[in-house]
Short mmCIF file of C-alpha atoms in Angstrom, two decimals:
data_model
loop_
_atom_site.label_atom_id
_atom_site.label_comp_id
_atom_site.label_asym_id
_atom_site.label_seq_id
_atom_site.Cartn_x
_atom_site.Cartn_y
_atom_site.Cartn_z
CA UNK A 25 3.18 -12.36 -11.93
CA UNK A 26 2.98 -15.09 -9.45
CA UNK A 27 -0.26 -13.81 -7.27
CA UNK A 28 -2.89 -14.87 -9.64
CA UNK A 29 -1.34 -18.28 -9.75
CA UNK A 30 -1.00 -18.10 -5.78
CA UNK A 31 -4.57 -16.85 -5.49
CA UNK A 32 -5.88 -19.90 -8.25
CA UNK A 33 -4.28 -22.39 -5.77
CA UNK A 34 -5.23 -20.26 -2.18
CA UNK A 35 -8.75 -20.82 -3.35
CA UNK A 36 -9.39 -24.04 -5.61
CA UNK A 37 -6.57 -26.54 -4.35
CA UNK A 38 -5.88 -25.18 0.28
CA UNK A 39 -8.75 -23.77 1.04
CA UNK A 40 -11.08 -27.03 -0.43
CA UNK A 41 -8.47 -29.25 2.26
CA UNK A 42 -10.90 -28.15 4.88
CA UNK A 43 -12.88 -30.50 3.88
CA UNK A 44 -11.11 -33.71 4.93
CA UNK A 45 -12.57 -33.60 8.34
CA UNK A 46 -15.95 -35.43 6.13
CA UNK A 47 -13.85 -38.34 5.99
CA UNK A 48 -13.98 -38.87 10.07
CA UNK A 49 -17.73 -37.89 9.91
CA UNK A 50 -20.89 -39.35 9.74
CA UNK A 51 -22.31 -36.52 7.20
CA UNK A 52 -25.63 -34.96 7.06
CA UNK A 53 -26.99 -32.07 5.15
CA UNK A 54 -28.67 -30.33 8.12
CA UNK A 55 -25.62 -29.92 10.29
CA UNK A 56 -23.23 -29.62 7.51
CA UNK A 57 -19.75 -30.07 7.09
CA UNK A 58 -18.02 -29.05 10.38
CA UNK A 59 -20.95 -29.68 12.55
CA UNK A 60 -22.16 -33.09 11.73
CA UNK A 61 -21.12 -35.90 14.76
CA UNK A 62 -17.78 -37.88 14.11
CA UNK A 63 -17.57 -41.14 13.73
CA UNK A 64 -13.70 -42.04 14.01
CA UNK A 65 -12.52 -44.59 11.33
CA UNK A 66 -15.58 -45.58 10.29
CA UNK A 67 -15.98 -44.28 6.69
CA UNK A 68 -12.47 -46.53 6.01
CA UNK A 69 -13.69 -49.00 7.74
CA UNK A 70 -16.86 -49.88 5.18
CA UNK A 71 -14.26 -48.87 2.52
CA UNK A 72 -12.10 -51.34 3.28
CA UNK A 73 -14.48 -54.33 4.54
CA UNK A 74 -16.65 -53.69 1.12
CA UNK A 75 -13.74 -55.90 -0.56
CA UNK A 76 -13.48 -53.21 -3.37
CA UNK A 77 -10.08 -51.13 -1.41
CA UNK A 78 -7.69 -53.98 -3.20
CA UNK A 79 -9.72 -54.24 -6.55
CA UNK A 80 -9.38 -50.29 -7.02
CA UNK A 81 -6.40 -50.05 -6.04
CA UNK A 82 -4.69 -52.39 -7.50
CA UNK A 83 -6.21 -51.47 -10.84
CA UNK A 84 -5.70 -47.69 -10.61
CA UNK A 85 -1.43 -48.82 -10.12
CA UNK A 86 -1.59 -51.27 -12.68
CA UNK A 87 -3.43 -48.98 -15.60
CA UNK A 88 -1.82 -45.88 -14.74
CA UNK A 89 1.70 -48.01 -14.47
CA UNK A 90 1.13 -49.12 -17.64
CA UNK A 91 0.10 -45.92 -19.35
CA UNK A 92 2.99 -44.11 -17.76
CA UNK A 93 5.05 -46.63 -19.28
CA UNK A 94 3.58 -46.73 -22.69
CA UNK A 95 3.30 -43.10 -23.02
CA UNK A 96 6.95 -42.59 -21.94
CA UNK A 97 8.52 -45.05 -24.65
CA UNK A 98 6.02 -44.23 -27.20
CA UNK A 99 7.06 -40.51 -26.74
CA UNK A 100 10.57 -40.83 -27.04
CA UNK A 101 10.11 -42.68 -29.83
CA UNK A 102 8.05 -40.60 -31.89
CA UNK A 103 10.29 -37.52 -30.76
CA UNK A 104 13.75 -39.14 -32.11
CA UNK A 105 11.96 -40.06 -35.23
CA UNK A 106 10.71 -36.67 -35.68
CA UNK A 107 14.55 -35.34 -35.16
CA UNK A 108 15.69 -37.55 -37.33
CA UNK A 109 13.47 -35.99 -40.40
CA UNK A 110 14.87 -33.63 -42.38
CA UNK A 111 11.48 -32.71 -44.62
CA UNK A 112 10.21 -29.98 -42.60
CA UNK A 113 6.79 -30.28 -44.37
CA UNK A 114 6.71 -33.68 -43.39
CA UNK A 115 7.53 -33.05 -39.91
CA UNK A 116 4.94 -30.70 -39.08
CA UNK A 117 2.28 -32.31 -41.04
CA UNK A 118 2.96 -35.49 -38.45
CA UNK A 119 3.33 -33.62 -35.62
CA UNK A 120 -0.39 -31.64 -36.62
CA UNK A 121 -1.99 -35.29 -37.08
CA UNK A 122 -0.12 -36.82 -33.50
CA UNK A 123 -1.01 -33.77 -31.78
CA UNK A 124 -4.52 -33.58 -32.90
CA UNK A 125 -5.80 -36.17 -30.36
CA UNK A 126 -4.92 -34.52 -27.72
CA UNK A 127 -7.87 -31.58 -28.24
CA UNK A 128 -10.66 -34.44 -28.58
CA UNK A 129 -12.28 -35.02 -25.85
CA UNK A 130 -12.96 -38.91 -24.44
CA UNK A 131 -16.95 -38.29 -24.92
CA UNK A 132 -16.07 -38.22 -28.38
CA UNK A 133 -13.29 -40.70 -28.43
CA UNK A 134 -16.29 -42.84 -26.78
CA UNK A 135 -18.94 -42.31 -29.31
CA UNK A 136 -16.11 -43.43 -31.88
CA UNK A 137 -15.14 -46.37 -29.96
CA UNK A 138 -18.85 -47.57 -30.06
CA UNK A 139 -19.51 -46.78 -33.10
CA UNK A 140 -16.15 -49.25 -33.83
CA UNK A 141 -16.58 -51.59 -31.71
CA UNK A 142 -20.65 -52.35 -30.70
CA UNK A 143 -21.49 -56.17 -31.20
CA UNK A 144 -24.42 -55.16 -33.64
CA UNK A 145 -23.70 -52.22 -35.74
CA UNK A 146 -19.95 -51.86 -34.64
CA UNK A 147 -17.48 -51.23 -38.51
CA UNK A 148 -15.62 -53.59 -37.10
CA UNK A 149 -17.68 -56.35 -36.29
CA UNK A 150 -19.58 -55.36 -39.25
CA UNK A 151 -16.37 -56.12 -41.40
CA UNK A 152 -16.27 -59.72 -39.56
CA UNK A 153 -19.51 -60.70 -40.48
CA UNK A 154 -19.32 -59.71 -43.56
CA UNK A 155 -15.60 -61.51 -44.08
CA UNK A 156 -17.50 -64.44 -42.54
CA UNK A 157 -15.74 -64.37 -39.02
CA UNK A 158 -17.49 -64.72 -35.52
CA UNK A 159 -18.49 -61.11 -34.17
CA UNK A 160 -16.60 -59.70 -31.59
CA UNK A 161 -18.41 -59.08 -28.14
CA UNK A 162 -15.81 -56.20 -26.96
CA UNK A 163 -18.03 -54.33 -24.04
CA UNK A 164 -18.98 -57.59 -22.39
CA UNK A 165 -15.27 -59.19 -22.26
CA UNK A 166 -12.58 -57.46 -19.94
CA UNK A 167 -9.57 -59.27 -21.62
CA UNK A 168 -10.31 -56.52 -24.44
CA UNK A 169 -10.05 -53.65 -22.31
CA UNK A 170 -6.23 -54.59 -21.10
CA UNK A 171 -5.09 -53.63 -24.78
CA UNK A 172 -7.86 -51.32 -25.82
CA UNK A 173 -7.24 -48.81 -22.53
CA UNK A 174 -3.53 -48.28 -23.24
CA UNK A 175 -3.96 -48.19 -26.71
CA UNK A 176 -6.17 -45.56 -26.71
CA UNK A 177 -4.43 -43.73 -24.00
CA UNK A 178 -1.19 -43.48 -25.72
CA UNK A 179 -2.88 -42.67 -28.81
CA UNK A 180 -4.59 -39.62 -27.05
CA UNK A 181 -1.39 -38.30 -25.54
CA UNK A 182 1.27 -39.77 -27.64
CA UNK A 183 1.31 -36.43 -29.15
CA UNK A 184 1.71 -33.99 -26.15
CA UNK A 185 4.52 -36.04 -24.95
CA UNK A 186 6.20 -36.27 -28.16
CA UNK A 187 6.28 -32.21 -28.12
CA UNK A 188 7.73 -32.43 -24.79
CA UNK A 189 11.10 -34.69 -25.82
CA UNK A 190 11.18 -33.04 -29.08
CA UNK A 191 11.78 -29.79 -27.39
CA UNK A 192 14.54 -31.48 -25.14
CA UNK A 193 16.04 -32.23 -28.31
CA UNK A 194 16.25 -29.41 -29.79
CA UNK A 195 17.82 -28.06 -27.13
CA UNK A 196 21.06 -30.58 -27.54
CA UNK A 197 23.95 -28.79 -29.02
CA UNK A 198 23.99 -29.47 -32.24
CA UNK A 199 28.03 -29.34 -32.14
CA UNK A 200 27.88 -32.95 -30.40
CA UNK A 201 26.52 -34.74 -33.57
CA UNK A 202 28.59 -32.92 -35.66
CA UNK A 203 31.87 -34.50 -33.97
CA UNK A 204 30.30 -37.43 -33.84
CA UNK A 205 29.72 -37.38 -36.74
CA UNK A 206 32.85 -36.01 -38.02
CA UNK A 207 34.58 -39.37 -36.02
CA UNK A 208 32.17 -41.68 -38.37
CA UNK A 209 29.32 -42.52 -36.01
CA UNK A 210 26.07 -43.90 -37.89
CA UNK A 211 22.51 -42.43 -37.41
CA UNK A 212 21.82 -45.23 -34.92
CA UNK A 213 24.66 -44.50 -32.59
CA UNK A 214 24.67 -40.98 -32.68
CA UNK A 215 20.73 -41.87 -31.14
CA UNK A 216 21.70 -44.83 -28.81
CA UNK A 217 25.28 -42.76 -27.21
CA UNK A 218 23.73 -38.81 -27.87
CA UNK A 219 20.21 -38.07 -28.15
CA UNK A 220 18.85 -40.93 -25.86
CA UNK A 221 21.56 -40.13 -22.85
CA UNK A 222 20.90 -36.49 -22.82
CA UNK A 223 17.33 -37.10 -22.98
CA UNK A 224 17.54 -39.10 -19.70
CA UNK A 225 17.01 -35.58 -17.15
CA UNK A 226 13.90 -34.83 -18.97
CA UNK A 227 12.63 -38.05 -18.75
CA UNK A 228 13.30 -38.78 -15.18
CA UNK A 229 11.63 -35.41 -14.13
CA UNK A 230 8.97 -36.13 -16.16
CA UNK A 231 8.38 -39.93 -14.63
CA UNK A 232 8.33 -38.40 -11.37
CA UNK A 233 5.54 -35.75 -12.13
CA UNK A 234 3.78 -38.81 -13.93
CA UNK A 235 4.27 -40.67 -10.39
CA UNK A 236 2.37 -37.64 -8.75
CA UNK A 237 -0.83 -39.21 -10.75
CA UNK A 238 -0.54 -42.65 -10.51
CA UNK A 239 -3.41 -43.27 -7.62
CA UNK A 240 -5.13 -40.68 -10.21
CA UNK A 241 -6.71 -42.51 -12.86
CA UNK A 242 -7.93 -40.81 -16.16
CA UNK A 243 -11.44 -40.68 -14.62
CA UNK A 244 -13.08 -39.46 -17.73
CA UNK A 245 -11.38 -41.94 -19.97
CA UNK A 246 -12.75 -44.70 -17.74
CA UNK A 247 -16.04 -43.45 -17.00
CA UNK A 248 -16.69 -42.38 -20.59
CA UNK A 249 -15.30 -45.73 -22.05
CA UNK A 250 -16.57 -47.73 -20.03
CA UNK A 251 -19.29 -45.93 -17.35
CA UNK A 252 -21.49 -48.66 -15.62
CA UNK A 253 -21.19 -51.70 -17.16
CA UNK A 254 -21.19 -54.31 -14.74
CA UNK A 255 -19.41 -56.87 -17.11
CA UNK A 256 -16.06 -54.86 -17.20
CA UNK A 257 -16.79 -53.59 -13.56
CA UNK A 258 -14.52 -55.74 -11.74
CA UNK A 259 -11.49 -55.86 -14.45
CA UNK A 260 -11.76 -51.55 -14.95
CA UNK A 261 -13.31 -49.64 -11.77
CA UNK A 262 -10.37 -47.62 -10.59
CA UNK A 263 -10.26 -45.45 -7.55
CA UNK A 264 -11.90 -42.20 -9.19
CA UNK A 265 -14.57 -44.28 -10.63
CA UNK A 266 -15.53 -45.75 -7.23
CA UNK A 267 -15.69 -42.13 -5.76
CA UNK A 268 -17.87 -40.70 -8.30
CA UNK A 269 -20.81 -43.60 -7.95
CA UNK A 270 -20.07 -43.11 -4.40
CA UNK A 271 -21.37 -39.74 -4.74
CA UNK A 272 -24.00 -39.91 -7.43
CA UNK A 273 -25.48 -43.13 -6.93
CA UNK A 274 -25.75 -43.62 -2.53
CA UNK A 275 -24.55 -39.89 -1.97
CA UNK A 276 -22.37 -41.26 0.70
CA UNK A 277 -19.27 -38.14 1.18
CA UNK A 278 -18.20 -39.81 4.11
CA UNK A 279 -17.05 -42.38 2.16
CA UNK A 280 -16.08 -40.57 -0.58
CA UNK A 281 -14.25 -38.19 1.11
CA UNK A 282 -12.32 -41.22 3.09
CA UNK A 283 -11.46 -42.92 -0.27
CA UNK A 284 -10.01 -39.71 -1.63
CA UNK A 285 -7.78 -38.79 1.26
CA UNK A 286 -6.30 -42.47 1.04
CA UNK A 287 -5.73 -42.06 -2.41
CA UNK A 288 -3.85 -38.76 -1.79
CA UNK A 289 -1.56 -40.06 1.03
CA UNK A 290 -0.99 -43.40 -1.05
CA UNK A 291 0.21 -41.01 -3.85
CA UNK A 292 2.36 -38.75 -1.66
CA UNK A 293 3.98 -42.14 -0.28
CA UNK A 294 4.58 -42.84 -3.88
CA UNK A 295 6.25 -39.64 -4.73
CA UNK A 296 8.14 -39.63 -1.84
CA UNK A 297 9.75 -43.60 -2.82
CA UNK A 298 10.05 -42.69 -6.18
CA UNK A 299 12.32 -39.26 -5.55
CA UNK A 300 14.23 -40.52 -2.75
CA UNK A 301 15.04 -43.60 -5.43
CA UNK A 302 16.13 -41.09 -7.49
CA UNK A 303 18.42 -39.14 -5.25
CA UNK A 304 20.29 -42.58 -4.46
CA UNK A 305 20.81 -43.04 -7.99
CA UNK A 306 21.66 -39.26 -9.16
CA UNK A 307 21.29 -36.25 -6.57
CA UNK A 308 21.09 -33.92 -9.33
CA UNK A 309 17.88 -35.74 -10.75
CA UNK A 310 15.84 -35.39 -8.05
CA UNK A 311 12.60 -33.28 -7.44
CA UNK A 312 13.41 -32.39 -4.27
#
């Protein structure tokens, strides 16, 4: 049962490592990948001279900090409120409509975004002018984009997560609430001192596989939301976004190739922090 899961991995995710050496060469197409001349350090070099190593970085951490975040606390809330509903019709119709997101894919969440939000024909700038308000120029100011990016991300996988805690909670014996309350606890403790602490191993687990993405930016959110608009370049170009025009636009996989294996050890540094921080605090928590 495992081999074709082995044999997935063997091929798409080891055998593609081979080609880190591009990052320490100067690449051409007529001598290839392991025959073009090497060029040492040079590939992070213009990465990190360019002045756009900081930018990306520091906005790939602080996006995907703050949809890790977000999508954690929106997910354990939605799942305790779910648990806490006793209509099943209710429940599932609410878990159908938070759930539904998840299977649309961000070119379409884009075209309805624009269609929303455009300066001339956007509904809701449309709605302003009409209510006699200023219009709203959303795709040419970046202070937008620091609520509209988690808001959308959380709304897109608020869902998925939600399924993920829910099923934790199911999975706490029901025995525990009924002594609690049997000894007169209210709704709200038996959350705060039952559901919430036994949630806590699924949560931390899942943090730490979150971690594992954090130098991995939701390219295609970015790149769909926001592709190459040069106003809301400096305040949303994340690592994966740099790669790609790095590729399309100059063609340059020396570069690319550089900025990907930094983001990969940056992340495995990350991981590493993150689980050892965990085994100081609880042994039994950690990943490894």
């Amino acid at each position: 049962m495992f081999l074709p899961v082995a044999i997935y991995f063997i091929i798409f995710a080891y055998l593609p490592m081979s080609g880190i050496v591009m990052a320490f060469k100067d690449f051409n197409y007529r001598q290839g990948i392991f025959m073009s001349p090497w060029n040492g350090l040079a590939n992070f070099h213009y990465f990190f001279v360019s002045g756009k190593a900081w930018l990306v970085t520091r906005n790939t951490i602080i996006y995907n900090t703050i949809f890790l975040s977000a999508y954690t606390l929106f997910s354990i809330l939605a799942a305790v409120f779910l648990s806490e509903i006793y209509s099943k019709w209710f429940k599932r119709i609410s878990q159908t409509f938070m759930f539904l997101p998840y299977f649309i894919s961000w070119v379409t969440v884009s075209a309805f975004v624009y269609n929303f939000l455009n300066y001339e024909y956007g509904i809701v700038n449309v709605i302003l002018r009409h209510l006699g308000f200023e219009a709203l120029n959303i795709y040419s100011n970046p202070s937008y984009w620091y609520f509209l990016l988690p808001f959308l991300y959380v709304w897109k996988w608020v869902g998925y997560g939600c399924v993920l805690y829910l099923a934790a909670i199911v999975g706490i014996d029901q025995e525990i609430y009924e002594a609690a309350t049997i000894d007169g606890a209210s709704r709200v403790q038996r959350i705060t001192r039952i559901t919430l602490p036994l949630l806590k191993p699924t949560m931390i687990i899942l943090l730490l596989l979150g971690l594992g993405r954090i130098m991995r930016g939701e390219f295609d959110m970015f790149y769909q939301l926001i592709g190459n608009n040069g106003a809301l370049m400096d305040a949303t170009d994340i690592i994966d976004t740099l790669v790609f025009r790095s590729l399309v636009g100059t063609q340059d996989f020396g570069m690319a190739s550089s900025v990907g294996l930094y983001q990969s050890v940056l992340t495995l540094v990350i991981i590493l922090l993150a689980n050892w921080a965990v085994r100081r605090y609880d042994k039994e928590q950690a990943l490894f």
